[in-house]
Structures are given as structure tokens and as C-alpha cells.
Amino acid sequence: MLCVNQLLPHEDVKRADRTGAFCRIAACTLVIALGSACDRKPVATTPTPTAEQVPAAATPTAPQTSGMRGGQTMELLGETILPGTTHRLFWSGGQSFDGSSDRTPVLVINGTARGPTLCLTGAVHGDELNGIEIVRRVTQDLEPGRIRGAVIGIPIVNLQGFRRGSRYLPDRRDLNRYFPGNPNGSAASRIASSLFDGIIRHCDALVDVHTGSLNRTNLPQLRADLHDAKVREFVKGFGGMLVLHNAGRPGTLRYAAAHAGIPAVTLEAGEPGRLQSAQVREGTAGIVRLLDALKIVNRVNLLSEARPVYYQSKWIRADHGGLLFSLVRLGQIVEVGDVLGTVTDPISNEQNLIYSPLEGRVIGMALNQMVMPGFATFNLGIAASAVPAEAMSPGPEMATDDRPEE
């Protein structure tokens, strides 16, 4: 039996009512804030305290990571990071079409006591704004003199896509399909290689923050390979956040990190192109609980509600084209035969219903929009009791059509 918290329903998440233009302005403001927030001068080196001087976090067991590299002198991106200091570095993943270099801020908080190095990445897809704010909120309050180990935050990995408001790189490639990359490959592969070899390999654990893709939204959740013992222990640190078992797609940052021996999860929260307060708060709270569980920080955290662990999910697809209107909400539990939404032909006014073929929870869904036949509309998490035993054992990957996007 998997040792993960028992689960209860997820509270309703209010969707923020803001326009896309406002979110783009707010997101750009975040970039400025990231620079100013980390413009502090490095703190002078202090003697490493003994274990008695830095109390351990109040948690029964700490999730296991692959090493304890933080809290010591670090070499990263050609810079020397002393214990007890905060640094803003710059990572250049490649050149744009005009030959100019894109310098992405990398925030490093190196503690005064030895501990794991946790890496946080946002906006691997350039239009996923919630992840930028989650990484910023987590890193802004960390004081190097009060943590064990280190935290490395990269709020905007795909800076070229972010500037264009696009999920993709300028050549239309999806960066999250090219890890760990190749220094002699395509532009996407070179950027992936630079990030992976220059930063990710220096980390002991990774949280890659995403949102839904292509006009879809996700209930805040973790995507994790629960057949990997290290990842399974790592997931416990997030407390009550919903978990969807998924081994990962080759080429994704999470998959590449796990295969390099670095426990990694994808944290999904909300929809692209918008800043959503509720989803940002929940994602931030999950990572703060993780920092406490890893004993990087020592904070008093209230117990969170337990939530489900799902071993499978299934996308329900539209059989007709037209205007999609959802009749369910994220987090809602549905039964076989429940109506999930409607698709209406705008010319003939013919209306077709989308029914749930199984019992499950709505963990992702398409926003109301024009859809074509075959469009993925609702992603249902399937309870473990409804999953065949063979699906719980390591085996072939699920069909591409039913694999959640990351």
C-alpha cells in the first residue's frame, strides 16, 4: 500500500475575474519585482552552526532526497555561493534570432547549515504565469541565516516565450519535450541542455510548476511517478495536495530529472495566461509545507486536509463540434451518466450533451470555447478502487491521448 495521506474532497477554487491584458501587465511587474527582491547584497559568511543551534522541523519523517549539497560553498553558473548568502545569478539559455542573449534571473538562497538543495522552476511554458508568482512568493521571504540547505528558484525558464505570451519557443518547439537536451542539437535541445547541466544537476530535488495548456485549467495537483520510492517519499512533504500518479513523458523536465536520480514532481495549478490568486496560494502553501518537511525551514504549519491519490485519469472528448459550456466545476466528484457539459452547434442550434462514462473527480477541464470533434474537454481522476490491479504496477505508458499534458 502506498504511504500517502488519506484523502477528503478539495475545496472549491474561485476563478479570478481578470482580463488577459491585465495579467500580462501584472506578470511583467513580477519580473521587475524579482530583480529588486534579490538585489540584496550577499550576507557575510558565518560559521556553520551545530545541529543544536538550528532546530529540526517538527515533522515525523523527512522525505528523502539524493544528497545534502546546500549550506556549503556552491559553484553555480560560474559563481561561488558562500553559506549564509543570497545571490541573484543570470542563466543564459541561448541567443535570440537577433544574436542578443536572454539573461534569465536565478535566485539562490544558500543556508548556514548543511541540507538538501531544492530547485523550483516556473514558466517552462512561457504563458504559464501562476508558476512565476508561486516561485517568487516561496523565495522572497527565505533568509539564508535561518535555513538548512539551499533553494534555487528560476521563475521564468522560457523567457523568450514569456515575452511573446506564448507557450512555445520562437521556433514553435515545446521546451518541455527536449530535456535533458543536447548541446549540439536544435535550439530547444540546446536550451534544455544548458538548464539541465548548468543548474538542475546541482539540485537534490525539483518542483516544476505548470498550469493547464491550450485553454484548459487544472485543479492544483502533483504529477508524480509513485512507483519511484524516492519520489513517493518526496510527495509526502506537500501535505494534503491531490496527487496524480504519472510516470511522465520522456523529454519533460520532471522525467529527465527523475532519471538522473533527482526526485521530481510537476505541480499543476490553474490555467495559462492568467494570474489566479487562489491557485497561487494553494501552490505556494504546498511548497512551504515541503520546505518544512525537508527541514530546510522550521515553521509551524497547520495540518492540511487529506486529499485523494489517483493512479489513472481519463480525458473525456467531445463527439461533436460547436460551443462548449461546462456544467461541472474543478474538484467536483461525478458519477457514471452525469452530464459534464454541452456542445451547441452555432448554426443549427443542435445541442449535444457530454456524459461521464465513469466515476471520478474533475481534476482538469477545458474552458468554455469553440471545440472540434475529439477535443479533450474534461479530465477525470479515477479512484484507486476503480483501477485494475495491473495498472498499479510499473508497465507501459498510458496512451498518448489519455496522458495529461505537462
mmCIF file of N, CA and C in Angstrom, residues 198-298:
data_model
loop_
_atom_site.group_PDB
_atom_site.id
_atom_site.type_symbol
_atom_site.label_atom_id
_atom_site.label_comp_id
_atom_site.label_asym_id
_atom_site.label_seq_id
_atom_site.Cartn_x
_atom_site.Cartn_y
_atom_site.Cartn_z
ATOM 1 N N GLY A 198 23.620 22.985 -16.347
ATOM 2 C CA GLY A 198 24.131 24.138 -15.616
ATOM 3 C C GLY A 198 23.515 24.336 -14.255
ATOM 4 N N ILE A 199 22.246 23.874 -14.072
ATOM 5 C CA ILE A 199 21.549 24.133 -12.811
ATOM 6 C C ILE A 199 20.927 22.875 -12.209
ATOM 7 N N ILE A 200 20.103 22.167 -12.959
ATOM 8 C CA ILE A 200 19.302 21.076 -12.391
ATOM 9 C C ILE A 200 20.178 19.985 -11.789
ATOM 10 N N ARG A 201 21.290 19.654 -12.429
ATOM 11 C CA ARG A 201 22.157 18.584 -11.889
ATOM 12 C C ARG A 201 22.788 18.968 -10.553
ATOM 13 N N HIS A 202 22.718 20.244 -10.174
ATOM 14 C CA HIS A 202 23.251 20.678 -8.883
ATOM 15 C C HIS A 202 22.209 20.568 -7.767
ATOM 16 N N CYS A 203 21.000 20.140 -8.110
ATOM 17 C CA CYS A 203 19.906 20.092 -7.138
ATOM 18 C C CYS A 203 19.694 18.683 -6.611
ATOM 19 N N ASP A 204 19.129 18.605 -5.413
ATOM 20 C CA ASP A 204 18.802 17.318 -4.798
ATOM 21 C C ASP A 204 17.341 16.957 -4.984
ATOM 22 N N ALA A 205 16.524 17.914 -5.356
ATOM 23 C CA ALA A 205 15.099 17.677 -5.594
ATOM 24 C C ALA A 205 14.567 18.817 -6.454
ATOM 25 N N LEU A 206 13.452 18.555 -7.157
ATOM 26 C CA LEU A 206 12.924 19.527 -8.119
ATOM 27 C C LEU A 206 11.408 19.595 -8.046
ATOM 28 N N VAL A 207 10.876 20.829 -8.055
ATOM 29 C CA VAL A 207 9.445 21.067 -8.243
ATOM 30 C C VAL A 207 9.303 21.942 -9.484
ATOM 31 N N ASP A 208 8.698 21.383 -10.525
ATOM 32 C CA ASP A 208 8.493 22.105 -11.782
ATOM 33 C C ASP A 208 7.031 22.548 -11.830
ATOM 34 N N VAL A 209 6.782 23.862 -11.820
ATOM 35 C CA VAL A 209 5.425 24.389 -11.688
ATOM 36 C C VAL A 209 4.840 24.710 -13.062
ATOM 37 N N HIS A 210 3.612 24.216 -13.290
ATOM 38 C CA HIS A 210 2.928 24.404 -14.576
ATOM 39 C C HIS A 210 1.475 24.787 -14.351
ATOM 40 N N THR A 211 0.775 25.088 -15.453
ATOM 41 C CA THR A 211 -0.676 25.259 -15.454
ATOM 42 C C THR A 211 -1.240 24.366 -16.550
ATOM 43 N N GLY A 212 -2.550 24.400 -16.711
ATOM 44 C CA GLY A 212 -3.144 23.716 -17.846
ATOM 45 C C GLY A 212 -2.650 24.327 -19.151
ATOM 46 N N SER A 213 -2.865 23.608 -20.248
ATOM 47 C CA SER A 213 -2.364 24.076 -21.545
ATOM 48 C C SER A 213 -3.517 24.331 -22.499
ATOM 49 N N LEU A 214 -3.323 25.258 -23.410
ATOM 50 C CA LEU A 214 -4.225 25.449 -24.545
ATOM 51 C C LEU A 214 -5.672 25.613 -24.102
ATOM 52 N N ASN A 215 -5.951 26.656 -23.319
ATOM 53 C CA ASN A 215 -7.302 26.980 -22.872
ATOM 54 C C ASN A 215 -7.923 25.885 -22.009
ATOM 55 N N ARG A 216 -7.085 25.263 -21.187
ATOM 56 C CA ARG A 216 -7.567 24.306 -20.197
ATOM 57 C C ARG A 216 -7.053 24.716 -18.823
ATOM 58 N N THR A 217 -7.730 24.270 -17.791
ATOM 59 C CA THR A 217 -7.336 24.604 -16.428
ATOM 60 C C THR A 217 -7.226 23.335 -15.595
ATOM 61 N N ASN A 218 -6.371 23.366 -14.588
ATOM 62 C CA ASN A 218 -6.144 22.200 -13.739
ATOM 63 C C ASN A 218 -6.411 22.524 -12.280
ATOM 64 N N LEU A 219 -7.044 21.597 -11.590
ATOM 65 C CA LEU A 219 -7.127 21.656 -10.143
ATOM 66 C C LEU A 219 -5.702 21.570 -9.598
ATOM 67 N N PRO A 220 -5.327 22.375 -8.582
ATOM 68 C CA PRO A 220 -3.971 22.239 -8.036
ATOM 69 C C PRO A 220 -3.675 20.792 -7.664
ATOM 70 N N GLN A 221 -2.572 20.276 -8.186
ATOM 71 C CA GLN A 221 -2.259 18.847 -8.047
ATOM 72 C C GLN A 221 -0.783 18.606 -8.304
ATOM 73 N N LEU A 222 -0.334 17.441 -7.860
ATOM 74 C CA LEU A 222 1.015 16.986 -8.149
ATOM 75 C C LEU A 222 0.951 15.867 -9.162
ATOM 76 N N ARG A 223 1.857 15.872 -10.117
ATOM 77 C CA ARG A 223 2.043 14.740 -11.025
ATOM 78 C C ARG A 223 3.361 14.078 -10.623
ATOM 79 N N ALA A 224 3.301 12.808 -10.303
ATOM 80 C CA ALA A 224 4.480 12.145 -9.755
ATOM 81 C C ALA A 224 4.477 10.667 -10.116
ATOM 82 N N ASP A 225 5.674 10.114 -10.298
ATOM 83 C CA ASP A 225 5.829 8.681 -10.547
ATOM 84 C C ASP A 225 5.856 7.967 -9.191
ATOM 85 N N LEU A 226 4.707 7.448 -8.768
ATOM 86 C CA LEU A 226 4.602 6.842 -7.448
ATOM 87 C C LEU A 226 5.216 5.447 -7.373
ATOM 88 N N HIS A 227 5.719 4.951 -8.500
ATOM 89 C CA HIS A 227 6.460 3.692 -8.466
ATOM 90 C C HIS A 227 7.916 3.919 -8.060
ATOM 91 N N ASP A 228 8.358 5.176 -8.072
ATOM 92 C CA ASP A 228 9.713 5.542 -7.668
ATOM 93 C C ASP A 228 9.701 5.834 -6.167
ATOM 94 N N ALA A 229 10.444 5.054 -5.387
ATOM 95 C CA ALA A 229 10.406 5.188 -3.926
ATOM 96 C C ALA A 229 10.836 6.572 -3.464
ATOM 97 N N LYS A 230 11.861 7.148 -4.113
ATOM 98 C CA LYS A 230 12.318 8.487 -3.731
ATOM 99 C C LYS A 230 11.230 9.530 -3.980
ATOM 100 N N VAL A 231 10.576 9.431 -5.113
ATOM 101 C CA VAL A 231 9.515 10.379 -5.446
ATOM 102 C C VAL A 231 8.336 10.199 -4.497
ATOM 103 N N ARG A 232 8.027 8.958 -4.171
ATOM 104 C CA ARG A 232 6.908 8.681 -3.270
ATOM 105 C C ARG A 232 7.135 9.331 -1.906
ATOM 106 N N GLU A 233 8.348 9.264 -1.392
ATOM 107 C CA GLU A 233 8.667 9.921 -0.126
ATOM 108 C C GLU A 233 8.635 11.436 -0.274
ATOM 109 N N PHE A 234 9.115 11.911 -1.401
ATOM 110 C CA PHE A 234 9.159 13.350 -1.666
ATOM 111 C C PHE A 234 7.752 13.952 -1.658
ATOM 112 N N VAL A 235 6.798 13.249 -2.260
ATOM 113 C CA VAL A 235 5.426 13.728 -2.365
ATOM 114 C C VAL A 235 4.796 13.948 -0.993
ATOM 115 N N LYS A 236 5.186 13.153 -0.013
ATOM 116 C CA LYS A 236 4.603 13.275 1.327
ATOM 117 C C LYS A 236 4.799 14.670 1.907
ATOM 118 N N GLY A 237 5.886 15.322 1.530
ATOM 119 C CA GLY A 237 6.197 16.621 2.102
ATOM 120 C C GLY A 237 5.217 17.715 1.740
ATOM 121 N N PHE A 238 4.395 17.513 0.689
ATOM 122 C CA PHE A 238 3.456 18.548 0.256
ATOM 123 C C PHE A 238 2.166 18.547 1.084
ATOM 124 N N GLY A 239 2.039 17.628 2.001
ATOM 125 C CA GLY A 239 0.839 17.594 2.825
ATOM 126 C C GLY A 239 -0.342 17.060 2.056
ATOM 127 N N GLY A 240 -1.455 17.821 2.068
ATOM 128 C CA GLY A 240 -2.714 17.303 1.536
ATOM 129 C C GLY A 240 -2.980 17.571 0.079
ATOM 130 N N MET A 241 -1.997 17.965 -0.709
ATOM 131 C CA MET A 241 -2.262 18.279 -2.119
ATOM 132 C C MET A 241 -2.594 17.010 -2.898
ATOM 133 N N LEU A 242 -3.588 17.120 -3.766
ATOM 134 C CA LEU A 242 -4.001 15.991 -4.603
ATOM 135 C C LEU A 242 -2.818 15.491 -5.433
ATOM 136 N N VAL A 243 -2.743 14.153 -5.589
ATOM 137 C CA VAL A 243 -1.630 13.541 -6.324
ATOM 138 C C VAL A 243 -2.183 12.669 -7.444
ATOM 139 N N LEU A 244 -1.654 12.852 -8.631
ATOM 140 C CA LEU A 244 -1.992 12.001 -9.769
ATOM 141 C C LEU A 244 -0.740 11.225 -10.171
ATOM 142 N N HIS A 245 -0.828 9.894 -10.072
ATOM 143 C CA HIS A 245 0.309 9.073 -10.500
ATOM 144 C C HIS A 245 0.476 9.166 -12.008
ATOM 145 N N ASN A 246 1.690 9.477 -12.413
ATOM 146 C CA ASN A 246 2.000 9.582 -13.832
ATOM 147 C C ASN A 246 3.505 9.477 -13.976
ATOM 148 N N ALA A 247 3.962 8.458 -14.695
ATOM 149 C CA ALA A 247 5.396 8.223 -14.810
ATOM 150 C C ALA A 247 6.105 9.349 -15.550
ATOM 151 N N GLY A 248 5.370 10.111 -16.330
ATOM 152 C CA GLY A 248 5.982 11.231 -17.036
ATOM 153 C C GLY A 248 6.302 10.893 -18.479
ATOM 154 N N ARG A 249 6.324 11.917 -19.281
ATOM 155 C CA ARG A 249 6.626 11.772 -20.705
ATOM 156 C C ARG A 249 8.116 11.995 -20.932
ATOM 157 N N PRO A 250 8.794 11.095 -21.647
ATOM 158 C CA PRO A 250 10.196 11.348 -21.975
ATOM 159 C C PRO A 250 10.342 12.711 -22.657
ATOM 160 N N GLY A 251 11.345 13.471 -22.228
ATOM 161 C CA GLY A 251 11.557 14.803 -22.757
ATOM 162 C C GLY A 251 11.125 15.898 -21.801
ATOM 163 N N THR A 252 10.269 15.562 -20.827
ATOM 164 C CA THR A 252 9.866 16.572 -19.845
ATOM 165 C C THR A 252 10.967 16.742 -18.805
ATOM 166 N N LEU A 253 10.975 17.910 -18.183
ATOM 167 C CA LEU A 253 11.984 18.197 -17.164
ATOM 168 C C LEU A 253 11.852 17.236 -15.987
ATOM 169 N N ARG A 254 10.624 16.954 -15.567
ATOM 170 C CA ARG A 254 10.413 16.034 -14.447
ATOM 171 C C ARG A 254 10.958 14.643 -14.761
ATOM 172 N N TYR A 255 10.667 14.135 -15.928
ATOM 173 C CA TYR A 255 11.105 12.806 -16.320
ATOM 174 C C TYR A 255 12.637 12.732 -16.378
ATOM 175 N N ALA A 256 13.251 13.750 -16.981
ATOM 176 C CA ALA A 256 14.712 13.753 -17.111
ATOM 177 C C ALA A 256 15.383 13.827 -15.736
ATOM 178 N N ALA A 257 14.837 14.662 -14.846
ATOM 179 C CA ALA A 257 15.419 14.795 -13.505
ATOM 180 C C ALA A 257 15.326 13.477 -12.743
ATOM 181 N N ALA A 258 14.153 12.842 -12.790
ATOM 182 C CA ALA A 258 13.974 11.579 -12.077
ATOM 183 C C ALA A 258 14.932 10.517 -12.592
ATOM 184 N N HIS A 259 15.151 10.490 -13.899
ATOM 185 C CA HIS A 259 16.068 9.502 -14.472
ATOM 186 C C HIS A 259 17.527 9.853 -14.187
ATOM 187 N N ALA A 260 17.789 11.068 -13.740
ATOM 188 C CA ALA A 260 19.138 11.450 -13.311
ATOM 189 C C ALA A 260 19.306 11.251 -11.799
ATOM 190 N N GLY A 261 18.298 10.636 -11.154
ATOM 191 C CA GLY A 261 18.391 10.362 -9.725
ATOM 192 C C GLY A 261 17.928 11.503 -8.839
ATOM 193 N N ILE A 262 17.255 12.504 -9.426
ATOM 194 C CA ILE A 262 16.782 13.672 -8.672
ATOM 195 C C ILE A 262 15.272 13.543 -8.490
ATOM 196 N N PRO A 263 14.768 13.338 -7.269
ATOM 197 C CA PRO A 263 13.314 13.262 -7.069
ATOM 198 C C PRO A 263 12.644 14.514 -7.607
ATOM 199 N N ALA A 264 11.606 14.330 -8.422
ATOM 200 C CA ALA A 264 10.988 15.476 -9.085
ATOM 201 C C ALA A 264 9.491 15.265 -9.221
ATOM 202 N N VAL A 265 8.752 16.358 -9.133
ATOM 203 C CA VAL A 265 7.302 16.351 -9.360
ATOM 204 C C VAL A 265 6.942 17.551 -10.219
ATOM 205 N N THR A 266 5.807 17.449 -10.890
ATOM 206 C CA THR A 266 5.207 18.590 -11.554
ATOM 207 C C THR A 266 4.059 19.079 -10.687
ATOM 208 N N LEU A 267 4.036 20.379 -10.392
ATOM 209 C CA LEU A 267 2.929 20.979 -9.655
ATOM 210 C C LEU A 267 2.081 21.750 -10.656
ATOM 211 N N GLU A 268 0.852 21.280 -10.862
ATOM 212 C CA GLU A 268 -0.073 21.927 -11.793
ATOM 213 C C GLU A 268 -1.045 22.798 -11.008
ATOM 214 N N ALA A 269 -1.308 24.011 -11.492
ATOM 215 C CA ALA A 269 -2.229 24.902 -10.790
ATOM 216 C C ALA A 269 -2.833 25.921 -11.746
ATOM 217 N N GLY A 270 -4.108 25.744 -12.076
ATOM 218 C CA GLY A 270 -4.825 26.760 -12.821
ATOM 219 C C GLY A 270 -4.666 26.696 -14.323
ATOM 220 N N GLU A 271 -4.844 27.844 -14.959
ATOM 221 C CA GLU A 271 -4.877 27.945 -16.416
ATOM 222 C C GLU A 271 -3.800 28.891 -16.925
ATOM 223 N N PRO A 272 -3.434 28.806 -18.199
ATOM 224 C CA PRO A 272 -2.381 29.675 -18.744
ATOM 225 C C PRO A 272 -2.881 31.086 -18.997
ATOM 226 N N GLY A 273 -1.947 32.024 -19.077
ATOM 227 C CA GLY A 273 -2.266 33.377 -19.483
ATOM 228 C C GLY A 273 -2.915 34.244 -18.430
ATOM 229 N N ARG A 274 -3.080 33.732 -17.203
ATOM 230 C CA ARG A 274 -3.727 34.499 -16.150
ATOM 231 C C ARG A 274 -2.999 34.294 -14.830
ATOM 232 N N LEU A 275 -3.131 35.279 -13.954
ATOM 233 C CA LEU A 275 -2.663 35.155 -12.571
ATOM 234 C C LEU A 275 -3.884 34.910 -11.699
ATOM 235 N N GLN A 276 -3.921 33.768 -11.028
ATOM 236 C CA GLN A 276 -5.091 33.350 -10.256
ATOM 237 C C GLN A 276 -4.703 33.207 -8.785
ATOM 238 N N SER A 277 -5.257 34.080 -7.966
ATOM 239 C CA SER A 277 -4.840 34.170 -6.570
ATOM 240 C C SER A 277 -5.031 32.870 -5.808
ATOM 241 N N ALA A 278 -6.191 32.240 -5.948
ATOM 242 C CA ALA A 278 -6.470 31.027 -5.177
ATOM 243 C C ALA A 278 -5.507 29.906 -5.542
ATOM 244 N N GLN A 279 -5.262 29.718 -6.828
ATOM 245 C CA GLN A 279 -4.358 28.655 -7.264
ATOM 246 C C GLN A 279 -2.924 28.948 -6.834
ATOM 247 N N VAL A 280 -2.528 30.225 -6.908
ATOM 248 C CA VAL A 280 -1.180 30.601 -6.468
ATOM 249 C C VAL A 280 -1.014 30.339 -4.976
ATOM 250 N N ARG A 281 -2.030 30.681 -4.184
ATOM 251 C CA ARG A 281 -1.952 30.454 -2.744
ATOM 252 C C ARG A 281 -1.805 28.974 -2.424
ATOM 253 N N GLU A 282 -2.580 28.140 -3.091
ATOM 254 C CA GLU A 282 -2.515 26.712 -2.791
ATOM 255 C C GLU A 282 -1.179 26.109 -3.222
ATOM 256 N N GLY A 283 -0.685 26.504 -4.385
ATOM 257 C CA GLY A 283 0.615 26.001 -4.820
ATOM 258 C C GLY A 283 1.735 26.446 -3.900
ATOM 259 N N THR A 284 1.696 27.713 -3.476
ATOM 260 C CA THR A 284 2.710 28.237 -2.566
ATOM 261 C C THR A 284 2.668 27.502 -1.236
ATOM 262 N N ALA A 285 1.458 27.287 -0.701
ATOM 263 C CA ALA A 285 1.321 26.603 0.585
ATOM 264 C C ALA A 285 1.888 25.189 0.523
ATOM 265 N N GLY A 286 1.676 24.499 -0.604
ATOM 266 C CA GLY A 286 2.214 23.146 -0.736
ATOM 267 C C GLY A 286 3.726 23.124 -0.697
ATOM 268 N N ILE A 287 4.379 24.083 -1.363
ATOM 269 C CA ILE A 287 5.840 24.114 -1.371
ATOM 270 C C ILE A 287 6.380 24.544 -0.014
ATOM 271 N N VAL A 288 5.685 25.451 0.678
ATOM 272 C CA VAL A 288 6.115 25.849 2.021
ATOM 273 C C VAL A 288 6.070 24.640 2.969
ATOM 274 N N ARG A 289 5.024 23.819 2.841
ATOM 275 C CA ARG A 289 4.970 22.592 3.651
ATOM 276 C C ARG A 289 6.126 21.670 3.297
ATOM 277 N N LEU A 290 6.489 21.617 2.018
ATOM 278 C CA LEU A 290 7.614 20.787 1.600
ATOM 279 C C LEU A 290 8.917 21.275 2.218
ATOM 280 N N LEU A 291 9.140 22.585 2.217
ATOM 281 C CA LEU A 291 10.358 23.134 2.827
ATOM 282 C C LEU A 291 10.466 22.730 4.288
ATOM 283 N N ASP A 292 9.344 22.721 4.975
ATOM 284 C CA ASP A 292 9.337 22.313 6.376
ATOM 285 C C ASP A 292 9.634 20.822 6.506
ATOM 286 N N ALA A 293 9.019 20.009 5.647
ATOM 287 C CA ALA A 293 9.227 18.559 5.702
ATOM 288 C C ALA A 293 10.663 18.181 5.377
ATOM 289 N N LEU A 294 11.300 18.927 4.473
ATOM 290 C CA LEU A 294 12.701 18.671 4.125
ATOM 291 C C LEU A 294 13.662 19.239 5.169
ATOM 292 N N LYS A 295 13.106 19.948 6.163
ATOM 293 C CA LYS A 295 13.885 20.584 7.232
ATOM 294 C C LYS A 295 14.780 21.701 6.699
ATOM 295 N N ILE A 296 14.395 22.254 5.542
ATOM 296 C CA ILE A 296 15.090 23.442 5.044
ATOM 297 C C ILE A 296 14.701 24.647 5.895
ATOM 298 N N VAL A 297 13.428 24.714 6.273
ATOM 299 C CA VAL A 297 12.964 25.738 7.210
ATOM 300 C C VAL A 297 12.320 25.049 8.397
ATOM 301 N N ASN A 298 12.121 25.798 9.451
ATOM 302 C CA ASN A 298 11.460 25.270 10.642
ATOM 303 C C ASN A 298 10.309 26.204 10.981
#
